[in-house]
PDB file of C-alpha atoms in Angstrom:
ATOM      1  CA  MET A   1      49.367 116.593 142.040  1.00  0.00           C
ATOM      2  CA  LYS A   2      47.064 115.088 139.423  1.00  0.00           C
ATOM      3  CA  TYR A   3      44.190 117.277 140.556  1.00  0.00           C
ATOM      4  CA  ARG A   4      46.393 120.361 140.396  1.00  0.00           C
ATOM      5  CA  LYS A   5      47.411 119.525 136.839  1.00  0.00           C
ATOM      6  CA  LEU A   6      43.799 119.009 135.838  1.00  0.00           C
ATOM      7  CA  ILE A   7      42.793 122.300 137.410  1.00  0.00           C
ATOM      8  CA  PHE A   8      45.696 124.044 135.654  1.00  0.00           C
ATOM      9  CA  ILE A   9      44.675 122.550 132.298  1.00  0.00           C
ATOM     10  CA  LEU A  10      41.053 123.570 132.822  1.00  0.00           C
ATOM     11  CA  ILE A  11      42.119 127.141 133.622  1.00  0.00           C
ATOM     12  CA  LEU A  12      44.203 127.262 130.429  1.00  0.00           C
ATOM     13  CA  LEU A  13      41.284 125.979 128.378  1.00  0.00           C
ATOM     14  CA  LEU A  14      38.973 128.581 129.871  1.00  0.00           C
ATOM     15  CA  LEU A  15      41.470 131.334 129.090  1.00  0.00           C
ATOM     16  CA  LEU A  16      41.822 130.128 125.492  1.00  0.00           C
ATOM     17  CA  VAL A  17      38.047 130.007 125.035  1.00  0.00           C
ATOM     18  CA  GLY A  18      37.770 133.510 126.469  1.00  0.00           C
ATOM     19  CA  CYS A  19      40.399 134.830 124.053  1.00  0.00           C
ATOM     20  CA  LEU A  20      38.636 133.217 121.117  1.00  0.00           C
ATOM     21  CA  ASP A  21      35.345 134.802 122.169  1.00  0.00           C
ATOM     22  CA  LYS A  22      37.000 138.228 122.385  1.00  0.00           C
ATOM     23  CA  ASN A  23      38.552 137.822 118.939  1.00  0.00           C
ATOM     24  CA  GLN A  24      35.178 136.841 117.535  1.00  0.00           C
ATOM     25  CA  GLN A  25      33.580 139.872 119.149  1.00  0.00           C
ATOM     26  CA  ASN A  26      36.269 142.133 117.691  1.00  0.00           C
ATOM     27  CA  LYS A  27      35.623 140.700 114.243  1.00  0.00           C
ATOM     28  CA  GLU A  28      31.927 141.415 114.595  1.00  0.00           C
ATOM     29  CA  VAL A  29      32.634 144.995 115.666  1.00  0.00           C
ATOM     30  CA  LYS A  30      34.764 145.541 112.519  1.00  0.00           C
ATOM     31  CA  VAL A  31      31.843 144.918 110.159  1.00  0.00           C
ATOM     32  CA  MET A  32      31.770 148.031 107.979  1.00  0.00           C
ATOM     33  CA  ASP A  33      28.667 150.172 107.663  1.00  0.00           C
ATOM     34  CA  LYS A  34      28.691 150.711 103.892  1.00  0.00           C
ATOM     35  CA  ALA A  35      26.132 151.877 101.333  1.00  0.00           C
ATOM     36  CA  PRO A  36      24.193 149.094  99.557  1.00  0.00           C
ATOM     37  CA  ASP A  37      24.851 148.032  95.970  1.00  0.00           C
ATOM     38  CA  LYS A  38      21.628 149.735  94.820  1.00  0.00           C
ATOM     39  CA  LEU A  39      23.016 153.165  95.699  1.00  0.00           C
ATOM     40  CA  SER A  40      26.410 152.301  94.221  1.00  0.00           C
ATOM     41  CA  SER A  41      24.718 151.151  91.021  1.00  0.00           C
ATOM     42  CA  PHE A  42      22.805 154.417  90.663  1.00  0.00           C
ATOM     43  CA  THR A  43      25.960 156.447  91.248  1.00  0.00           C
ATOM     44  CA  GLY A  44      27.757 154.346  88.661  1.00  0.00           C
ATOM     45  CA  GLU A  45      25.153 155.159  86.009  1.00  0.00           C
ATOM     46  CA  ILE A  46      25.503 158.899  86.673  1.00  0.00           C
ATOM     47  CA  ASN A  47      29.279 158.567  86.362  1.00  0.00           C
ATOM     48  CA  LYS A  48      28.828 156.747  83.037  1.00  0.00           C
ATOM     49  CA  ILE A  49      26.657 159.581  81.733  1.00  0.00           C
ATOM     50  CA  LEU A  50      29.276 162.182  82.599  1.00  0.00           C
ATOM     51  CA  ASP A  51      32.064 160.026  81.194  1.00  0.00           C
ATOM     52  CA  ASN A  52      30.267 159.530  77.874  1.00  0.00           C
ATOM     53  CA  VAL A  53      29.571 163.252  77.560  1.00  0.00           C
ATOM     54  CA  GLY A  54      33.314 163.777  77.852  1.00  0.00           C
ATOM     55  CA  LYS A  55      33.891 161.251  75.083  1.00  0.00           C
ATOM     56  CA  ILE A  56      31.423 163.092  72.858  1.00  0.00           C
ATOM     57  CA  GLU A  57      33.436 166.277  73.396  1.00  0.00           C
ATOM     58  CA  ARG A  58      36.604 164.450  72.401  1.00  0.00           C
ATOM     59  CA  ILE A  59      35.001 163.123  69.229  1.00  0.00           C
ATOM     60  CA  GLU A  60      33.729 166.549  68.232  1.00  0.00           C
ATOM     61  CA  LEU A  61      37.152 168.113  68.872  1.00  0.00           C
ATOM     62  CA  ASP A  62      38.995 165.330  67.003  1.00  0.00           C
ATOM     63  CA  ILE A  63      40.844 164.343  70.178  1.00  0.00           C
ATOM     64  CA  ASP A  64      41.739 160.640  70.096  1.00  0.00           C
ATOM     65  CA  LEU A  65      39.313 160.339  67.205  1.00  0.00           C
ATOM     66  CA  ASP A  66      40.839 157.115  65.847  1.00  0.00           C
ATOM     67  CA  SER A  67      40.158 155.202  69.051  1.00  0.00           C
ATOM     68  CA  GLU A  68      36.658 156.673  69.274  1.00  0.00           C
ATOM     69  CA  MET A  69      35.746 155.742  65.697  1.00  0.00           C
ATOM     70  CA  GLY A  70      36.939 152.163  65.913  1.00  0.00           C
ATOM     71  CA  ASP A  71      39.292 150.221  63.632  1.00  0.00           C
ATOM     72  CA  GLU A  72      36.598 148.810  61.329  1.00  0.00           C
ATOM     73  CA  SER A  73      35.070 152.206  60.559  1.00  0.00           C
ATOM     74  CA  LEU A  74      38.479 153.693  59.876  1.00  0.00           C
ATOM     75  CA  GLU A  75      39.452 150.877  57.511  1.00  0.00           C
ATOM     76  CA  GLU A  76      36.200 151.278  55.586  1.00  0.00           C
ATOM     77  CA  ALA A  77      36.698 155.031  55.330  1.00  0.00           C
ATOM     78  CA  GLN A  78      40.267 154.578  54.114  1.00  0.00           C
ATOM     79  CA  LYS A  79      39.234 152.022  51.480  1.00  0.00           C
ATOM     80  CA  GLU A  80      36.485 154.315  50.200  1.00  0.00           C
ATOM     81  CA  SER A  81      38.903 157.246  49.980  1.00  0.00           C
ATOM     82  CA  ILE A  82      41.530 155.161  48.140  1.00  0.00           C
ATOM     83  CA  GLY A  83      38.950 153.753  45.727  1.00  0.00           C
ATOM     84  CA  GLU A  84      37.575 157.184  44.966  1.00  0.00           C
ATOM     85  CA  GLY A  85      41.102 158.524  44.468  1.00  0.00           C
ATOM     86  CA  GLU A  86      41.970 155.775  41.962  1.00  0.00           C
ATOM     87  CA  GLN A  87      38.754 156.396  40.030  1.00  0.00           C
ATOM     88  CA  SER A  88      39.464 160.136  39.939  1.00  0.00           C
ATOM     89  CA  SER A  89      43.018 159.521  38.679  1.00  0.00           C
ATOM     90  CA  ALA A  90      41.736 157.324  35.855  1.00  0.00           C
ATOM     91  CA  GLU A  91      39.205 159.943  34.792  1.00  0.00           C
ATOM     92  CA  GLU A  92      41.885 162.625  34.937  1.00  0.00           C
ATOM     93  CA  GLY A  93      44.169 160.560  32.690  1.00  0.00           C
ATOM     94  CA  GLN A  94      41.413 160.150  30.111  1.00  0.00           C
ATOM     95  CA  GLY A  95      40.687 163.864  30.179  1.00  0.00           C
ATOM     96  CA  GLY A  96      44.400 164.658  29.764  1.00  0.00           C
ATOM     97  CA  GLY A  97      44.597 162.529  26.584  1.00  0.00           C
ATOM     98  CA  LYS A  98      41.913 164.680  24.964  1.00  0.00           C
ATOM     99  CA  ASN A  99      43.000 168.087  26.167  1.00  0.00           C
ATOM    100  CA  GLN A 100      46.125 168.805  28.204  1.00  0.00           C
ATOM    101  CA  GLY A 101      44.901 172.130  29.576  1.00  0.00           C
ATOM    102  CA  GLY A 102      41.493 170.743  30.389  1.00  0.00           C
ATOM    103  CA  GLY A 103      43.148 167.750  32.028  1.00  0.00           C
ATOM    104  CA  GLN A 104      45.125 169.944  34.370  1.00  0.00           C
ATOM    105  CA  GLU A 105      42.037 171.889  35.354  1.00  0.00           C
ATOM    106  CA  GLY A 106      40.026 168.721  35.777  1.00  0.00           C
ATOM    107  CA  GLY A 107      42.789 167.168  37.872  1.00  0.00           C
ATOM    108  CA  GLY A 108      42.563 169.992  40.368  1.00  0.00           C
ATOM    109  CA  GLY A 109      38.802 169.589  40.581  1.00  0.00           C
ATOM    110  CA  ASN A 110      39.037 165.828  41.117  1.00  0.00           C
ATOM    111  CA  SER A 111      41.657 166.294  43.827  1.00  0.00           C
ATOM    112  CA  GLN A 112      39.355 168.697  45.627  1.00  0.00           C
ATOM    113  CA  GLY A 113      36.459 166.287  45.187  1.00  0.00           C
ATOM    114  CA  THR A 114      38.480 163.436  46.718  1.00  0.00           C
ATOM    115  CA  HIS A 115      39.365 165.603  49.699  1.00  0.00           C
ATOM    116  CA  GLU A 116      35.749 166.650  50.175  1.00  0.00           C
ATOM    117  CA  HIS A 117      34.608 163.030  49.952  1.00  0.00           C
ATOM    118  CA  GLY A 118      37.151 161.994  52.581  1.00  0.00           C
ATOM    119  CA  SER A 119      36.008 164.777  54.891  1.00  0.00           C
ATOM    120  CA  SER A 120      32.383 163.827  54.314  1.00  0.00           C
ATOM    121  CA  THR A 121      33.086 160.186  55.183  1.00  0.00           C
ATOM    122  CA  GLU A 122      34.959 161.212  58.322  1.00  0.00           C
ATOM    123  CA  ASP A 123      32.130 163.526  59.363  1.00  0.00           C
ATOM    124  CA  LYS A 124      29.597 160.730  58.900  1.00  0.00           C
ATOM    125  CA  ASN A 125      31.663 158.350  61.027  1.00  0.00           C
ATOM    126  CA  LYS A 126      32.055 161.045  63.651  1.00  0.00           C
ATOM    127  CA  GLU A 127      28.305 161.711  63.670  1.00  0.00           C
ATOM    128  CA  LYS A 128      27.625 157.991  63.959  1.00  0.00           C
ATOM    129  CA  LYS A 129      29.911 157.650  66.976  1.00  0.00           C
ATOM    130  CA  VAL A 130      28.363 160.674  68.673  1.00  0.00           C
ATOM    131  CA  LYS A 131      24.891 159.158  68.227  1.00  0.00           C
ATOM    132  CA  GLU A 132      26.112 155.884  69.721  1.00  0.00           C
ATOM    133  CA  ARG A 133      27.436 157.694  72.776  1.00  0.00           C
ATOM    134  CA  TRP A 134      24.128 159.497  73.264  1.00  0.00           C
ATOM    135  CA  LYS A 135      22.346 156.148  73.057  1.00  0.00           C
ATOM    136  CA  GLU A 136      24.614 154.839  75.819  1.00  0.00           C
ATOM    137  CA  ILE A 137      23.779 157.922  77.866  1.00  0.00           C
ATOM    138  CA  ASP A 138      20.053 157.318  77.313  1.00  0.00           C
ATOM    139  CA  LYS A 139      20.498 153.740  78.517  1.00  0.00           C
ATOM    140  CA  SER A 140      22.443 154.819  81.605  1.00  0.00           C
ATOM    141  CA  LEU A 141      19.707 157.311  82.460  1.00  0.00           C
ATOM    142  CA  GLU A 142      17.081 154.585  82.201  1.00  0.00           C
ATOM    143  CA  ASN A 143      19.145 152.201  84.332  1.00  0.00           C
ATOM    144  CA  GLY A 144      19.700 154.994  86.828  1.00  0.00           C
ATOM    145  CA  TYR A 145      15.974 155.561  87.287  1.00  0.00           C
ATOM    146  CA  ILE A 146      15.508 151.843  87.928  1.00  0.00           C
ATOM    147  CA  SER A 147      18.364 151.685  90.459  1.00  0.00           C
ATOM    148  CA  TRP A 148      17.065 154.729  92.286  1.00  0.00           C
ATOM    149  CA  SER A 149      13.510 153.402  92.499  1.00  0.00           C
ATOM    150  CA  ASP A 150      14.916 150.226  94.067  1.00  0.00           C
ATOM    151  CA  TYR A 151      16.890 152.174  96.670  1.00  0.00           C
ATOM    152  CA  GLU A 152      14.633 155.118  97.605  1.00  0.00           C
ATOM    153  CA  SER A 153      12.476 153.337 100.200  1.00  0.00           C
ATOM    154  CA  GLU A 154      15.594 151.931 101.849  1.00  0.00           C
ATOM    155  CA  ALA A 155      17.030 155.439 102.221  1.00  0.00           C
ATOM    156  CA  LEU A 156      13.836 156.659 103.888  1.00  0.00           C
ATOM    157  CA  LYS A 157      13.960 153.748 106.331  1.00  0.00           C
ATOM    158  CA  LYS A 158      17.590 154.594 107.062  1.00  0.00           C
ATOM    159  CA  GLY A 159      16.508 158.107 108.079  1.00  0.00           C
ATOM    160  CA  ILE A 160      17.007 160.393 105.099  1.00  0.00           C
ATOM    161  CA  SER A 161      14.615 163.343 104.985  1.00  0.00           C
ATOM    162  CA  LYS A 162      11.969 163.665 102.290  1.00  0.00           C
ATOM    163  CA  ASP A 163      13.407 167.065 101.384  1.00  0.00           C
ATOM    164  CA  ARG A 164      16.707 165.415 100.460  1.00  0.00           C
ATOM    165  CA  VAL A 165      14.870 162.901  98.297  1.00  0.00           C
ATOM    166  CA  THR A 166      12.910 165.672  96.568  1.00  0.00           C
ATOM    167  CA  GLU A 167      16.082 167.685  95.952  1.00  0.00           C
ATOM    168  CA  LEU A 168      17.798 164.698  94.387  1.00  0.00           C
ATOM    169  CA  LYS A 169      14.803 163.853  92.201  1.00  0.00           C
ATOM    170  CA  LYS A 170      14.670 167.403  90.873  1.00  0.00           C
ATOM    171  CA  SER A 171      18.311 167.248  89.823  1.00  0.00           C
ATOM    172  CA  ILE A 172      17.731 163.859  88.162  1.00  0.00           C
ATOM    173  CA  ASN A 173      14.812 165.278  86.180  1.00  0.00           C
ATOM    174  CA  LEU A 174      16.862 168.310  85.128  1.00  0.00           C
ATOM    175  CA  LEU A 175      19.601 165.943  83.993  1.00  0.00           C
ATOM    176  CA  ALA A 176      17.069 163.928  81.999  1.00  0.00           C
ATOM    177  CA  LYS A 177      15.887 167.109  80.252  1.00  0.00           C
ATOM    178  CA  ALA A 178      19.460 168.113  79.423  1.00  0.00           C
ATOM    179  CA  ILE A 179      20.065 164.671  77.912  1.00  0.00           C
ATOM    180  CA  GLU A 180      16.840 164.907  75.933  1.00  0.00           C
ATOM    181  CA  ASP A 181      17.964 168.276  74.538  1.00  0.00           C
ATOM    182  CA  ARG A 182      21.494 166.919  73.879  1.00  0.00           C
ATOM    183  CA  LYS A 183      23.077 169.883  75.705  1.00  0.00           C
ATOM    184  CA  ILE A 184      26.550 168.871  76.855  1.00  0.00           C
ATOM    185  CA  ILE A 185      27.238 171.679  79.338  1.00  0.00           C
ATOM    186  CA  ASP A 186      23.807 171.225  80.946  1.00  0.00           C
ATOM    187  CA  VAL A 187      24.499 167.501  81.308  1.00  0.00           C
ATOM    188  CA  TYR A 188      27.748 168.333  83.110  1.00  0.00           C
ATOM    189  CA  ASP A 189      25.946 170.869  85.288  1.00  0.00           C
ATOM    190  CA  TYR A 190      22.928 168.811  86.332  1.00  0.00           C
ATOM    191  CA  GLY A 191      24.788 165.500  86.343  1.00  0.00           C
ATOM    192  CA  SER A 192      27.314 166.901  88.802  1.00  0.00           C
ATOM    193  CA  GLN A 193      24.450 168.315  90.895  1.00  0.00           C
ATOM    194  CA  VAL A 194      23.042 164.791  91.135  1.00  0.00           C
ATOM    195  CA  LEU A 195      26.413 163.661  92.521  1.00  0.00           C
ATOM    196  CA  LEU A 196      26.406 166.478  95.075  1.00  0.00           C
ATOM    197  CA  ASN A 197      22.867 165.614  96.163  1.00  0.00           C
ATOM    198  CA  LEU A 198      23.946 161.996  96.661  1.00  0.00           C
ATOM    199  CA  LYS A 199      26.363 162.941  99.439  1.00  0.00           C
ATOM    200  CA  PRO A 200      23.732 162.998 102.250  1.00  0.00           C
ATOM    201  CA  PHE A 201      22.680 159.484 101.241  1.00  0.00           C
ATOM    202  CA  TYR A 202      26.216 158.138 101.533  1.00  0.00           C
ATOM    203  CA  ASP A 203      26.605 160.007 104.816  1.00  0.00           C
ATOM    204  CA  LEU A 204      23.889 157.764 106.266  1.00  0.00           C
ATOM    205  CA  TYR A 205      26.557 155.054 106.494  1.00  0.00           C
ATOM    206  CA  LYS A 206      29.292 155.858 109.007  1.00  0.00           C
ATOM    207  CA  ASP A 207      32.109 154.043 107.171  1.00  0.00           C
ATOM    208  CA  GLU A 208      31.347 155.577 103.775  1.00  0.00           C
ATOM    209  CA  TYR A 209      33.650 158.124 102.162  1.00  0.00           C
ATOM    210  CA  ARG A 210      32.105 158.026  98.682  1.00  0.00           C
ATOM    211  CA  GLY A 211      29.849 160.949  99.525  1.00  0.00           C
ATOM    212  CA  GLU A 212      33.012 163.034  99.795  1.00  0.00           C
ATOM    213  CA  VAL A 213      34.158 161.687  96.420  1.00  0.00           C
ATOM    214  CA  CYS A 214      30.803 162.690  94.922  1.00  0.00           C
ATOM    215  CA  GLU A 215      31.193 166.237  96.222  1.00  0.00           C
ATOM    216  CA  ILE A 216      34.747 166.502  94.867  1.00  0.00           C
ATOM    217  CA  LYS A 217      33.561 165.328  91.449  1.00  0.00           C
ATOM    218  CA  PHE A 218      30.812 167.945  91.562  1.00  0.00           C
ATOM    219  CA  ARG A 219      33.403 170.630  92.216  1.00  0.00           C
ATOM    220  CA  ILE A 220      35.684 169.390  89.405  1.00  0.00           C
ATOM    221  CA  TYR A 221      32.857 169.454  86.859  1.00  0.00           C
ATOM    222  CA  GLN A 222      31.774 172.899  88.045  1.00  0.00           C
ATOM    223  CA  TYR A 223      35.387 174.067  87.820  1.00  0.00           C
ATOM    224  CA  TYR A 224      35.414 172.844  84.218  1.00  0.00           C
ATOM    225  CA  ILE A 225      32.185 174.673  83.349  1.00  0.00           C
ATOM    226  CA  HIS A 226      33.399 177.956  84.886  1.00  0.00           C
ATOM    227  CA  ALA A 227      36.816 177.589  83.229  1.00  0.00           C
ATOM    228  CA  LEU A 228      35.183 177.211  79.815  1.00  0.00           C
ATOM    229  CA  ASN A 229      33.163 180.371  80.470  1.00  0.00           C
ATOM    230  CA  ASN A 230      36.335 182.203  81.591  1.00  0.00           C
ATOM    231  CA  ASN A 231      34.910 182.691  85.096  1.00  0.00           C
ATOM    232  CA  LYS A 232      38.243 182.362  86.904  1.00  0.00           C
ATOM    233  CA  GLU A 233      37.107 183.377  90.389  1.00  0.00           C
ATOM    234  CA  GLU A 234      34.161 180.979  90.365  1.00  0.00           C
ATOM    235  CA  ALA A 235      36.380 178.184  89.045  1.00  0.00           C
ATOM    236  CA  LEU A 236      38.966 178.679  91.797  1.00  0.00           C
ATOM    237  CA  GLU A 237      36.229 178.879  94.425  1.00  0.00           C
ATOM    238  CA  GLN A 238      35.124 175.366  93.492  1.00  0.00           C
ATOM    239  CA  VAL A 239      38.545 173.769  94.039  1.00  0.00           C
ATOM    240  CA  ASN A 240      39.731 175.773  97.059  1.00  0.00           C
ATOM    241  CA  SER A 241      37.498 173.906  99.520  1.00  0.00           C
ATOM    242  CA  ILE A 242      38.312 170.385  98.298  1.00  0.00           C
ATOM    243  CA  ASP A 243      40.982 169.923 100.997  1.00  0.00           C
ATOM    244  CA  GLU A 244      38.253 169.484 103.605  1.00  0.00           C
ATOM    245  CA  ASN A 245      36.763 166.593 101.629  1.00  0.00           C
ATOM    246  CA  LEU A 246      40.197 165.006 101.187  1.00  0.00           C
ATOM    247  CA  ASN A 247      40.890 165.195 104.925  1.00  0.00           C
ATOM    248  CA  ARG A 248      37.594 163.491 105.762  1.00  0.00           C
ATOM    249  CA  ILE A 249      38.375 160.734 103.256  1.00  0.00           C
ATOM    250  CA  ARG A 250      41.852 160.335 104.746  1.00  0.00           C
ATOM    251  CA  LEU A 251      40.365 159.701 108.197  1.00  0.00           C
ATOM    252  CA  LEU A 252      38.122 156.927 106.871  1.00  0.00           C
ATOM    253  CA  LEU A 253      40.927 155.348 104.821  1.00  0.00           C
ATOM    254  CA  SER A 254      43.498 155.318 107.607  1.00  0.00           C
ATOM    255  CA  ASP A 255      44.083 151.544 107.229  1.00  0.00           C
ATOM    256  CA  ASP A 256      44.150 151.403 103.422  1.00  0.00           C
ATOM    257  CA  LYS A 257      47.684 152.325 102.314  1.00  0.00           C
ATOM    258  CA  LYS A 258      47.015 151.856  98.603  1.00  0.00           C
ATOM    259  CA  LYS A 259      44.058 154.233  98.546  1.00  0.00           C
ATOM    260  CA  LEU A 260      45.890 156.704 100.760  1.00  0.00           C
ATOM    261  CA  GLU A 261      48.638 156.824  98.119  1.00  0.00           C
ATOM    262  CA  GLU A 262      46.000 157.565  95.471  1.00  0.00           C
ATOM    263  CA  LEU A 263      44.597 160.265  97.727  1.00  0.00           C
ATOM    264  CA  ASP A 264      48.026 161.894  98.023  1.00  0.00           C
ATOM    265  CA  LYS A 265      48.349 161.913  94.221  1.00  0.00           C
ATOM    266  CA  ILE A 266      44.964 163.598  93.907  1.00  0.00           C
ATOM    267  CA  SER A 267      45.887 166.186  96.525  1.00  0.00           C
ATOM    268  CA  SER A 268      49.169 167.018  94.761  1.00  0.00           C
ATOM    269  CA  PHE A 269      47.465 167.289  91.377  1.00  0.00           C
ATOM    270  CA  LEU A 270      44.740 169.593  92.692  1.00  0.00           C
ATOM    271  CA  GLU A 271      47.277 172.010  94.177  1.00  0.00           C
ATOM    272  CA  ASN A 272      48.222 173.207  90.687  1.00  0.00           C
ATOM    273  CA  LEU A 273      44.789 172.949  89.099  1.00  0.00           C
ATOM    274  CA  GLY A 274      44.096 176.684  88.909  1.00  0.00           C
ATOM    275  CA  LEU A 275      47.378 177.535  87.158  1.00  0.00           C
ATOM    276  CA  SER A 276      45.925 176.668  83.745  1.00  0.00           C
ATOM    277  CA  LEU A 277      43.099 179.219  83.937  1.00  0.00           C
ATOM    278  CA  ASP A 278      45.265 181.875  82.279  1.00  0.00           C
ATOM    279  CA  GLU A 279      45.846 179.585  79.291  1.00  0.00           C
ATOM    280  CA  ASN A 280      42.134 179.607  78.395  1.00  0.00           C
ATOM    281  CA  SER A 281      42.509 176.283  76.550  1.00  0.00           C
ATOM    282  CA  LYS A 282      39.531 173.936  76.359  1.00  0.00           C
ATOM    283  CA  ARG A 283      41.833 171.002  75.670  1.00  0.00           C
ATOM    284  CA  VAL A 284      43.860 171.729  78.820  1.00  0.00           C
ATOM    285  CA  PHE A 285      40.705 172.115  80.920  1.00  0.00           C
ATOM    286  CA  MET A 286      39.368 168.859  79.515  1.00  0.00           C
ATOM    287  CA  LEU A 287      42.580 166.973  80.281  1.00  0.00           C
ATOM    288  CA  GLU A 288      42.563 168.325  83.835  1.00  0.00           C
ATOM    289  CA  LYS A 289      38.959 167.277  84.332  1.00  0.00           C
ATOM    290  CA  ASP A 290      39.423 163.794  82.898  1.00  0.00           C
ATOM    291  CA  THR A 291      42.675 163.151  84.794  1.00  0.00           C
ATOM    292  CA  THR A 292      41.182 164.182  88.135  1.00  0.00           C
ATOM    293  CA  ILE A 293      37.990 162.169  87.628  1.00  0.00           C
ATOM    294  CA  LYS A 294      39.988 159.048  86.729  1.00  0.00           C
ATOM    295  CA  LYS A 295      42.099 159.424  89.853  1.00  0.00           C
ATOM    296  CA  LEU A 296      38.939 159.794  91.950  1.00  0.00           C
ATOM    297  CA  ASP A 297      37.506 156.654  90.333  1.00  0.00           C
ATOM    298  CA  HIS A 298      40.451 154.720  91.793  1.00  0.00           C
ATOM    299  CA  LEU A 299      39.122 155.532  95.264  1.00  0.00           C
ATOM    300  CA  GLU A 300      35.697 153.995  94.602  1.00  0.00           C
TER     301      GLU A 300
END
């Protein structure tokens, strides 16, 4: 009996060890094949460039200008305007004591001068903030070049073709030229082309879906460019094929409920994207672009 019990215990132990080994093997199999941080870092810098270009547009169109200018700049501008207004009122009062008619005429001139000064101060603050954004874009471009140089050899080892590398480099250089020339639409155009050309690099990693996200972003930016130019057919063409990208992402995110919910929101939003083309409103197009890009950022 004792021997039987010992044999039974040994069999149980062997079964337990076998189960543990299988679990360990399963864990090893589930290691995800994802893109390295170097590639993610480069993509992040391109996204920053495109994001900052959008902020420059908002500043120039006086959309959310207060938040773009910053509280300190606004307070200084307000103080200067108030101080100038008080000085103008005092001068007007002195002029009125000497000549009532002349005082009335002078008052109108001072009021106009105060308004012009306020506008001038606001324009200067706006110009300052635009310059700061371009400086951030310059920095992101520089960081992007560094990140790419760190990753390029790794991509070649992974099996990417030299033609793909050349194609990407050309789009990066075109983006750099657009930034140098401070041309917003060209930055959108070539920056989004960089994102599109990144897709084959992400596709090197079987568990990566961010290449699909890059292609969707490309199509959203191109939709925006065509919408601004009133090219309705070309704009719609860009968004009509996005469903294929969404379906491929859905397959790779089958176990991530939170991101699948975000994906459903994106899909629903994109269904009505083309309805605004008849409005021909830059502000509407901009809001659509920014909303979609932010939702896509939640997937990354």
